[in-house]
Coordinates of C-alpha atoms in Angstrom, one line a residue:
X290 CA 0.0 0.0 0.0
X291 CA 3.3 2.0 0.0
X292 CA 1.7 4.7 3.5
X293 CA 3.2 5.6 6.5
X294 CA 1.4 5.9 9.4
X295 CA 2.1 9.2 11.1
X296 CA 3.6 9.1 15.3
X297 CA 2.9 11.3 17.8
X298 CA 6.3 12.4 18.4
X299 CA 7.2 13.4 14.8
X300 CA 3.8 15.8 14.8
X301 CA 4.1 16.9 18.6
X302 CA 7.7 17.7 17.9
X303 CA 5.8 21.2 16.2
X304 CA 3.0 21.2 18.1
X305 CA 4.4 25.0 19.2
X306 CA 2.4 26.2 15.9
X307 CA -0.5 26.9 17.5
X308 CA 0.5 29.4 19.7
X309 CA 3.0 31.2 17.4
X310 CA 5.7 29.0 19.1
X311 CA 4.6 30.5 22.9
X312 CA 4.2 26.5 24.3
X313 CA 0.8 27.3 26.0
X314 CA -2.4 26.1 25.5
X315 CA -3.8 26.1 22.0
X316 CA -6.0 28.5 20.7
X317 CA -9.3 29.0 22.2
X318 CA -12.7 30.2 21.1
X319 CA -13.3 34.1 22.4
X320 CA -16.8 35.3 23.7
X321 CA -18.0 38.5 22.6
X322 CA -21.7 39.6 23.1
X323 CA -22.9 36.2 24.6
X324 CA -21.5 34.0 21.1
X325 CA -18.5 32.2 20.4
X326 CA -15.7 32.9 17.9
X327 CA -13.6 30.3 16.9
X328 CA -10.0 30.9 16.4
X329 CA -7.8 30.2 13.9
X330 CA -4.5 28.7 14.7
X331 CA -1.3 31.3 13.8
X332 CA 0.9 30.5 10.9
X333 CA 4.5 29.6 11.7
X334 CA 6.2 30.9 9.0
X335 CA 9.1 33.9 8.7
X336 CA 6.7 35.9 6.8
X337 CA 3.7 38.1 7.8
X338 CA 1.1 37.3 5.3
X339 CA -1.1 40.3 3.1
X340 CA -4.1 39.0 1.4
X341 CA -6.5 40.2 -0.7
X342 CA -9.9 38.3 -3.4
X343 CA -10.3 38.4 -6.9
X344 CA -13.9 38.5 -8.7
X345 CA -13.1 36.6 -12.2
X346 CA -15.4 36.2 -15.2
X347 CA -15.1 33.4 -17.7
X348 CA -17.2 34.6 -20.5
X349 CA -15.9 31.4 -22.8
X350 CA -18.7 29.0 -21.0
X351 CA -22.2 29.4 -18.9
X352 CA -22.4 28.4 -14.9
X353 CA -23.1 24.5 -14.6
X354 CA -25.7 24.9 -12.0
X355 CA -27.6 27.9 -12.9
X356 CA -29.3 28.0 -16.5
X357 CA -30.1 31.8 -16.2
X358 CA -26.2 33.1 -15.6
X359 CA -24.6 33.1 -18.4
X360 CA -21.0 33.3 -17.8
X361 CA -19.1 31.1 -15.1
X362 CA -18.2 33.2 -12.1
X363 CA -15.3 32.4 -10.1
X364 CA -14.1 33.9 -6.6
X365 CA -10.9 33.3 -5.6
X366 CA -8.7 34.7 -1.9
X367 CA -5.0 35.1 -2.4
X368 CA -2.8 35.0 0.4
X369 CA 1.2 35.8 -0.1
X370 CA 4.2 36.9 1.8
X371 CA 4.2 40.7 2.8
X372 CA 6.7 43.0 2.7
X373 CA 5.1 44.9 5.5
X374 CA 1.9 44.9 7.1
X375 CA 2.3 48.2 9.0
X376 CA -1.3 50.5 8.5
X377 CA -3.0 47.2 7.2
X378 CA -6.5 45.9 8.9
X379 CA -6.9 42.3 9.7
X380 CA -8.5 40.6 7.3
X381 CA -11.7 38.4 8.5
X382 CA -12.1 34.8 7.7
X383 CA -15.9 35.2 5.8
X384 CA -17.3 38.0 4.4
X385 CA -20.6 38.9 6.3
X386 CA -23.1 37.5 4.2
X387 CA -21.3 34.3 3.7
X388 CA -20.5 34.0 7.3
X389 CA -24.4 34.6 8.0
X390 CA -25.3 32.2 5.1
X391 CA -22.8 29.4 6.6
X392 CA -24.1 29.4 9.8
X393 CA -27.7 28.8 9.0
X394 CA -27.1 26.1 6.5
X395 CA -23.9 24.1 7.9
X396 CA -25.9 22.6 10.2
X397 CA -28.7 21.2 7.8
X398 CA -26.2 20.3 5.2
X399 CA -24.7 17.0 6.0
X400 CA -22.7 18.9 9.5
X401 CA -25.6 18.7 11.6
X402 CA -23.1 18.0 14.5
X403 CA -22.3 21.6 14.1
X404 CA -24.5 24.1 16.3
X405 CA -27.0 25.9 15.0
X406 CA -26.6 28.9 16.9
X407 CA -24.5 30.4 19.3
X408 CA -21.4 30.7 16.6
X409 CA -20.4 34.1 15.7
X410 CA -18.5 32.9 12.2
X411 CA -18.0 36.5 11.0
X412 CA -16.2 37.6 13.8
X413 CA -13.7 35.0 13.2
X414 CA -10.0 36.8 12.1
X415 CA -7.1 35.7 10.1
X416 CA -3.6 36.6 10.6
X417 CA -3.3 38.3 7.4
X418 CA -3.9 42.1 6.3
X419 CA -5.5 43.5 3.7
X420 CA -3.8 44.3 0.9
X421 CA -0.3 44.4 1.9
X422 CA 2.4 44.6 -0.2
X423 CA 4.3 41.5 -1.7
X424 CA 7.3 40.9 -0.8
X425 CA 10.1 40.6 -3.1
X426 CA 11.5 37.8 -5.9
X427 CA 9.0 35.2 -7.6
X428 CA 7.6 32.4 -5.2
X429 CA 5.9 29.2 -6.2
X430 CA 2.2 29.3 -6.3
X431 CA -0.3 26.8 -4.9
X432 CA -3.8 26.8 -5.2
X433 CA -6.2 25.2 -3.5
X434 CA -9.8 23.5 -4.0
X435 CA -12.4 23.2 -1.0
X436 CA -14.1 20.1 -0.1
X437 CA -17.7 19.0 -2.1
X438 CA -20.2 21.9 -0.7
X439 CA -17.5 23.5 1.8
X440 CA -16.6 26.9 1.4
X441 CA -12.7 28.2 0.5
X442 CA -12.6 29.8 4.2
X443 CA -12.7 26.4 5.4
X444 CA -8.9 26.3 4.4
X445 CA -7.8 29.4 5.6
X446 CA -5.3 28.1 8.2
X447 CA -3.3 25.9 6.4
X448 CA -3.5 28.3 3.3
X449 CA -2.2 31.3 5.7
X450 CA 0.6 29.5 7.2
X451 CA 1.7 28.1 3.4
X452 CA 1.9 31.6 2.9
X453 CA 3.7 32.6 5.9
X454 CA 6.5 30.2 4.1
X455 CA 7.0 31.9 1.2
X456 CA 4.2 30.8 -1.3
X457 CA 1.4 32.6 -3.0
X458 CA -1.8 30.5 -1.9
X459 CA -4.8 31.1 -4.2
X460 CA -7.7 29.5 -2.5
X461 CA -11.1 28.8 -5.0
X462 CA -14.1 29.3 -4.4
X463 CA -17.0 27.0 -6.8
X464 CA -20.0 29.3 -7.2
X465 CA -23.4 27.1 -6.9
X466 CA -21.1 24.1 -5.4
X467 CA -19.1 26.0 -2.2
X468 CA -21.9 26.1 0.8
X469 CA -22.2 29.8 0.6
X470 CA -20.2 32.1 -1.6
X471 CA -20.5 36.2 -1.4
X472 CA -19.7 38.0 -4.9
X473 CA -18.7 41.9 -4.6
X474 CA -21.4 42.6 -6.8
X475 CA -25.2 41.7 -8.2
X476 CA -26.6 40.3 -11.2
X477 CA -29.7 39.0 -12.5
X478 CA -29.7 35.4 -12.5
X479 CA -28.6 34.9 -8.7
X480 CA -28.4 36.7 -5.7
X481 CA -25.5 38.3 -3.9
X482 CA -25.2 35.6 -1.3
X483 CA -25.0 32.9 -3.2
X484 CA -26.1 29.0 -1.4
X485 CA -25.1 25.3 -2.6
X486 CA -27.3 23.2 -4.9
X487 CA -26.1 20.2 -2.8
X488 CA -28.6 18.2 -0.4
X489 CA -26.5 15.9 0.6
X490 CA -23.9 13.8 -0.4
X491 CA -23.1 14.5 -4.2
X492 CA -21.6 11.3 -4.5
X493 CA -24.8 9.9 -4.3
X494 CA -25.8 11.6 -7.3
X495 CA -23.5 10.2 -10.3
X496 CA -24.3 12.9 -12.5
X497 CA -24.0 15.5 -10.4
X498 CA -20.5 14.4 -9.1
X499 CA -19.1 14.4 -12.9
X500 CA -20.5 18.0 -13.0
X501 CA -19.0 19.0 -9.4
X502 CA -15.6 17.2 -10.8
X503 CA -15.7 18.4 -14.1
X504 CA -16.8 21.9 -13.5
X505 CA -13.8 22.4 -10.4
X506 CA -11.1 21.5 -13.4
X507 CA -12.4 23.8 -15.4
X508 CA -12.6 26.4 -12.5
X509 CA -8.6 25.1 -11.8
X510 CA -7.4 25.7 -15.0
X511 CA -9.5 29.1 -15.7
X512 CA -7.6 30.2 -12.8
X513 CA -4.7 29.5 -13.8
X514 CA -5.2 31.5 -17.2
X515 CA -6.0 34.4 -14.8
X516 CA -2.9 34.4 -13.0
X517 CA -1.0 34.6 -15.7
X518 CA -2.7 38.0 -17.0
X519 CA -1.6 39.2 -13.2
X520 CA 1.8 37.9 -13.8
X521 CA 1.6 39.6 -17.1
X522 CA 1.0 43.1 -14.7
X523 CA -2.3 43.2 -15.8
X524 CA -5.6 43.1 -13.2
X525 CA -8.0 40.3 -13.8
X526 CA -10.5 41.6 -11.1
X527 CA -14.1 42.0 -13.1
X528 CA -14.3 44.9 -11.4
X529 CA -10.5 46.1 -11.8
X530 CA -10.7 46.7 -7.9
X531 CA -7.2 47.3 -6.3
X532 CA -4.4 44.8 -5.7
X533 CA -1.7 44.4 -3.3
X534 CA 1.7 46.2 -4.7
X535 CA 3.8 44.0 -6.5
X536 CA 1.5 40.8 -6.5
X537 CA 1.9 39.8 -9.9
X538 CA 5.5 40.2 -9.7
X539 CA 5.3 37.8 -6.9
X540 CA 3.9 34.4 -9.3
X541 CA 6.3 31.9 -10.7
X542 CA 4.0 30.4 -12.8
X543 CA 7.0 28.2 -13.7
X544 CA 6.3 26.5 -10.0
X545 CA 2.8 25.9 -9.8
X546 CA 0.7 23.4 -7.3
X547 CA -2.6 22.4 -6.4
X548 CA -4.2 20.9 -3.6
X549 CA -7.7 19.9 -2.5
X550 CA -9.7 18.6 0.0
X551 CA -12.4 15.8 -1.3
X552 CA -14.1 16.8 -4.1
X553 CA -11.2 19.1 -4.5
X554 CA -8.7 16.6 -3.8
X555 CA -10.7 14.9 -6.5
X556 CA -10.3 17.9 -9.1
X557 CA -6.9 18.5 -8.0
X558 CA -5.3 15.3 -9.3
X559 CA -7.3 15.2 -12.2
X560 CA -5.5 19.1 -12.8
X561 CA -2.1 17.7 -12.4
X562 CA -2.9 14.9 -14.6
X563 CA -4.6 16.9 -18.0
X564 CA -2.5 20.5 -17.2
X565 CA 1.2 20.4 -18.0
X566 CA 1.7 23.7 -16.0
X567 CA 1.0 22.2 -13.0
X568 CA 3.9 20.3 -11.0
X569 CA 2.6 18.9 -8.5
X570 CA -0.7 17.9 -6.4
X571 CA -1.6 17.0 -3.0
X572 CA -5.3 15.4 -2.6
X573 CA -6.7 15.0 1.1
X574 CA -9.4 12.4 0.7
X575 CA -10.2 12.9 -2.7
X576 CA -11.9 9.8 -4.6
X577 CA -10.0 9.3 -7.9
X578 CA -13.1 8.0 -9.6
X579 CA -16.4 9.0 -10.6
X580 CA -19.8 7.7 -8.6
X581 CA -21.0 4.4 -8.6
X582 CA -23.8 4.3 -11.2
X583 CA -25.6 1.9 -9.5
X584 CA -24.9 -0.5 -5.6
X585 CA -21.9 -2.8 -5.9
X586 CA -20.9 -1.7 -9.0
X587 CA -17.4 -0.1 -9.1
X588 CA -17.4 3.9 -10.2
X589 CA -14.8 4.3 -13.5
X590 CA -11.8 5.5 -12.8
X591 CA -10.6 9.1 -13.7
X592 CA -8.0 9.5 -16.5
X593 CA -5.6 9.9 -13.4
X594 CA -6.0 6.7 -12.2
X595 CA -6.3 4.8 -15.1
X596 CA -3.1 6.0 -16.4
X597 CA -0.9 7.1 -13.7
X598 CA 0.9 10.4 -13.2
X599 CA 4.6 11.7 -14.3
X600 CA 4.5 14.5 -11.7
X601 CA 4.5 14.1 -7.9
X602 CA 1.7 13.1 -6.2
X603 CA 0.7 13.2 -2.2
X604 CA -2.4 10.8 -1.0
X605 CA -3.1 12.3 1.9
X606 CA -6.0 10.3 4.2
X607 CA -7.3 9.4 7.9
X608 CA -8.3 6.4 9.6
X609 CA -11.8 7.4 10.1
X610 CA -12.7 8.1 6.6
X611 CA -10.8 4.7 5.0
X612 CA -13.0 2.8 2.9
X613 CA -13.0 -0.2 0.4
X614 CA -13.8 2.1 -2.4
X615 CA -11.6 4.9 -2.3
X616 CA -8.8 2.0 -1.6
X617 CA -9.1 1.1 -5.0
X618 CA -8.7 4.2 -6.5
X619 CA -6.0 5.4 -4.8
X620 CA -4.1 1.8 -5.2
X621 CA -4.9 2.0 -9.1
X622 CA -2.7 5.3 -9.3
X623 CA -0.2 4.0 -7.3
X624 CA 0.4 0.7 -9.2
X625 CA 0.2 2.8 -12.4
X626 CA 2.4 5.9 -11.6
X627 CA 6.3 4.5 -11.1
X628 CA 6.9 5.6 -7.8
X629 CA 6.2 9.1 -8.5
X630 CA 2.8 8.8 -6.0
X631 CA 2.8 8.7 -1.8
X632 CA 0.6 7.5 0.4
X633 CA 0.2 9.0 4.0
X634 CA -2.0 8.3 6.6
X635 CA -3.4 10.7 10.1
X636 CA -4.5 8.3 12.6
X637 CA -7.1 8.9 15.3
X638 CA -8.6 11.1 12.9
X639 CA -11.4 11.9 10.3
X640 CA -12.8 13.8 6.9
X641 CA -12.8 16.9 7.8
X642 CA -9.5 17.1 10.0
X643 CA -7.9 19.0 6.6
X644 CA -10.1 21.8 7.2
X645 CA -10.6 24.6 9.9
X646 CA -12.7 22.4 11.6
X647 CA -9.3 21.1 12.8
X648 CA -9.1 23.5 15.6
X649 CA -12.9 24.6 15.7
X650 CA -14.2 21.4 16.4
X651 CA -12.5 21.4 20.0
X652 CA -13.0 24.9 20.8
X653 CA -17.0 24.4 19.7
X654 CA -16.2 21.5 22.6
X655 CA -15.5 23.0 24.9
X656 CA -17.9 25.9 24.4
X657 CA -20.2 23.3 24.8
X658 CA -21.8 23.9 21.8
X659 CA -21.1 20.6 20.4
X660 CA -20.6 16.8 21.9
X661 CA -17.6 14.6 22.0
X662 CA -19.4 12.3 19.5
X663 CA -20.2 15.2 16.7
X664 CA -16.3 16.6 17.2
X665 CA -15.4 13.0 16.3
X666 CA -17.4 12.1 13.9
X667 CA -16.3 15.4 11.9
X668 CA -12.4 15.2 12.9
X669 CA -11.8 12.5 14.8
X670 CA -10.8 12.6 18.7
X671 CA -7.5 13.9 17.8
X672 CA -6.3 16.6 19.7
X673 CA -5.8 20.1 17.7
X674 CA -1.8 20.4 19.0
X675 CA -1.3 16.9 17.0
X676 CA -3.3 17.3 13.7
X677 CA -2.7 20.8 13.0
X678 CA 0.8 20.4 12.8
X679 CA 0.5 17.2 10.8
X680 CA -1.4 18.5 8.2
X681 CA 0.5 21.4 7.4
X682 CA 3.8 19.8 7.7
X683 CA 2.8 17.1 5.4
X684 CA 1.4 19.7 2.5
X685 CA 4.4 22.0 3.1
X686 CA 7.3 19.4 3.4
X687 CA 6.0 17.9 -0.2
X688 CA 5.7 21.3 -1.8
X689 CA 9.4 22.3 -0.3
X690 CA 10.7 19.1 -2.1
X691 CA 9.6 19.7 -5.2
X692 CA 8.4 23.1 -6.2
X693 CA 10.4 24.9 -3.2
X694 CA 9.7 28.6 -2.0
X695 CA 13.6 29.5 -0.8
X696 CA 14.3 29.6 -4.7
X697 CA 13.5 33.2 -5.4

């Protein structure tokens, strides 16, 4: 099976992340006004980190999901090294709408562990300013693709501290797919606050799975096109609204990676697989096949698995979400890729342990606002202080070896 099962001392060994390297307690949830805020853990990189989003319009084809917009809308939240932060606000984790929008429906769509009040989600922080300046010399780019119905917030943490090593993290947002997605501006054909068409599991929905899969590469690769008109010192923004100084100056589109959480881990290997100008892909949980048409019958494989990779690779997976089928699809990339693919494994675990949900989960805990049982059954009994660590030294360790952000 070519994995490695991760130990406690290798992950506890940087278990100082959470703090910012202080050794106390990790972060807890704050109370303001009677609600809980969740905190996000601090990056642990050199770098302060600026941030900024992009509104961009692909006029070549229609949105998937909604027969009345005509062009494919696609948000995306760039986070990158800053040359100084001095002057610069704190950016928060979700815009207000989406922030409202999240907490009403996470806990009807397939988290109903999550509480349904209590939570106030827009008052959450990041550890990154607006629009700060980009630091000097070109730095490798990674983007990222949220899980099937999550929202790109849900991967600000590891995103930031990526960041705070040197790479430009682009974080995606899939209109009509992410759970709720705020656009800076209106049109007819959907409203400003935009919610998922999921219900529940696409996955059990073969058809709508290919579309979630298909439409996510698309997104990937759009993006990608996008960048390079900022590399280019041009603004892609729709709405030409300002960017940090010296961003585009900041991309080496010659050392580009992707990674994605389940349906994105999904999309992300299929990226590396069909686009040559991506090097390599890390894909937490992501089946490498498409639904099941029907029960017992195997789901085909995507062209990634069939054929194998010539680019690296990182299977990145848990203990609690380890099944039968996405065995097989990960095994059939393995077999077929000549050593270019590694499998790791997070024990103790679950799904959604490659999110925020990381460190909310246990704060929501011990807020009392969710039980032992729900925190495990959406990360696993892990403690924070372990995973955290884990996950991000996994994703950064493979992206150091082979698209590395010391090379300016």
């Amino acid at each position: 099976m070519n994995r490695r099962t991760l130990t406690k001392s290798a992950v506890l060994a940087t278990a100082l992340l959470l703090t910012g390297g202080t050794g106390l307690a990790p972060a807890r949830a704050a109370t303001e006004g009677g609600a809980v805020v969740p905190r996000l853990p601090a990056p642990t990189g050199p770098y302060a980190t600026g941030v900024t989003a992009l509104y961009l319009v692909d006029r070549s084809r229609p949105d998937p999901w909604e027969p009345k917009i005509p062009v494919r809308e696609v948000l995306v939240t760039v986070f990158h090294p800053a040359r100084t932060v001095r002057g610069r606000p704190a950016a928060p984790q979700w815009t207000q709408g989406a922030a409202e929008l999240f907490g009403q429906l996470a806990p009807q769509a397939g988290h109903r562990e999550l509480p349904a009040a209590g939570v106030d989600w827009a008052a959450t922080a990041t550890h990154s300013r607006k629009l700060a300046p980009a630091t000097g010399g070109r730095r490798p780019v990674l983007l990222y693709s949220p899980g099937g119905g999550d929202p790109g917030a849900l991967g600000t943490g590891l995103a930031e501290d990526l960041a705070s090593h040197g790479y430009v993290v682009v974080v995606v947002d899939h209109p009509g797919d992410g759970l709720a997605v705020e656009f800076p501006c209106g049109t007819s054909g959907r409203d400003t606050v935009r919610a998922t068409v999921f219900r529940d599991d696409p996955r059990a929905h073969p058809a709508m799975f290919r579309t979630a899969i298909d439409t996510r590469i698309a997104d990937i690769r759009f993006v990608l096109d996008q960048l390079e008109v900022l590399a280019a010192g041009r603004n892609p923004d729709a709405l030409g609204r300002a960017l940090p100084e010296h961003l585009g100056r900041a991309l080496d589109l010659r050392r580009v990676g992707v990674y994605g959480h389940s349906a994105g881990g999904t999309a992300v290997a299929e990226a590396l697989y069909e686009d040559r100008r991506v090097g390599a892909a890390v894909t937490m949980e992501g089946y490498l096949d498409y639904a099941p048409e029907g029960p017992g019958r195997p789901g085909e494989l995507f062209p990634v698995a069939r054929h194998g990779v010539d680019r690296p690779l990182l299977l990145l997976g848990t203990d609690g979400f380890r099944s039968e089928e996405l065995d097989r699809s990960w095994s059939a990339v393995l077999a077929r890729s000549g050593g270019r693919v590694r499998r790791r494994q997070l024990d103790d675990s679950s799904h959604w342990v490659f999110t925020d949900y990381a460190a909310f989960a246990p704060q929501l805990q011990t807020a009392a606002l969710m039980t032992a049982e729900g925190r495990n059954k959406l990360v696993g009994p892990i403690d924070p202080a372990r995973s955290v660590p884990a996950v991000r030294g996994q994703v950064r360790s493979f992206f150091d070896r082979h698209l590395p952000a010391r090379r300016a």
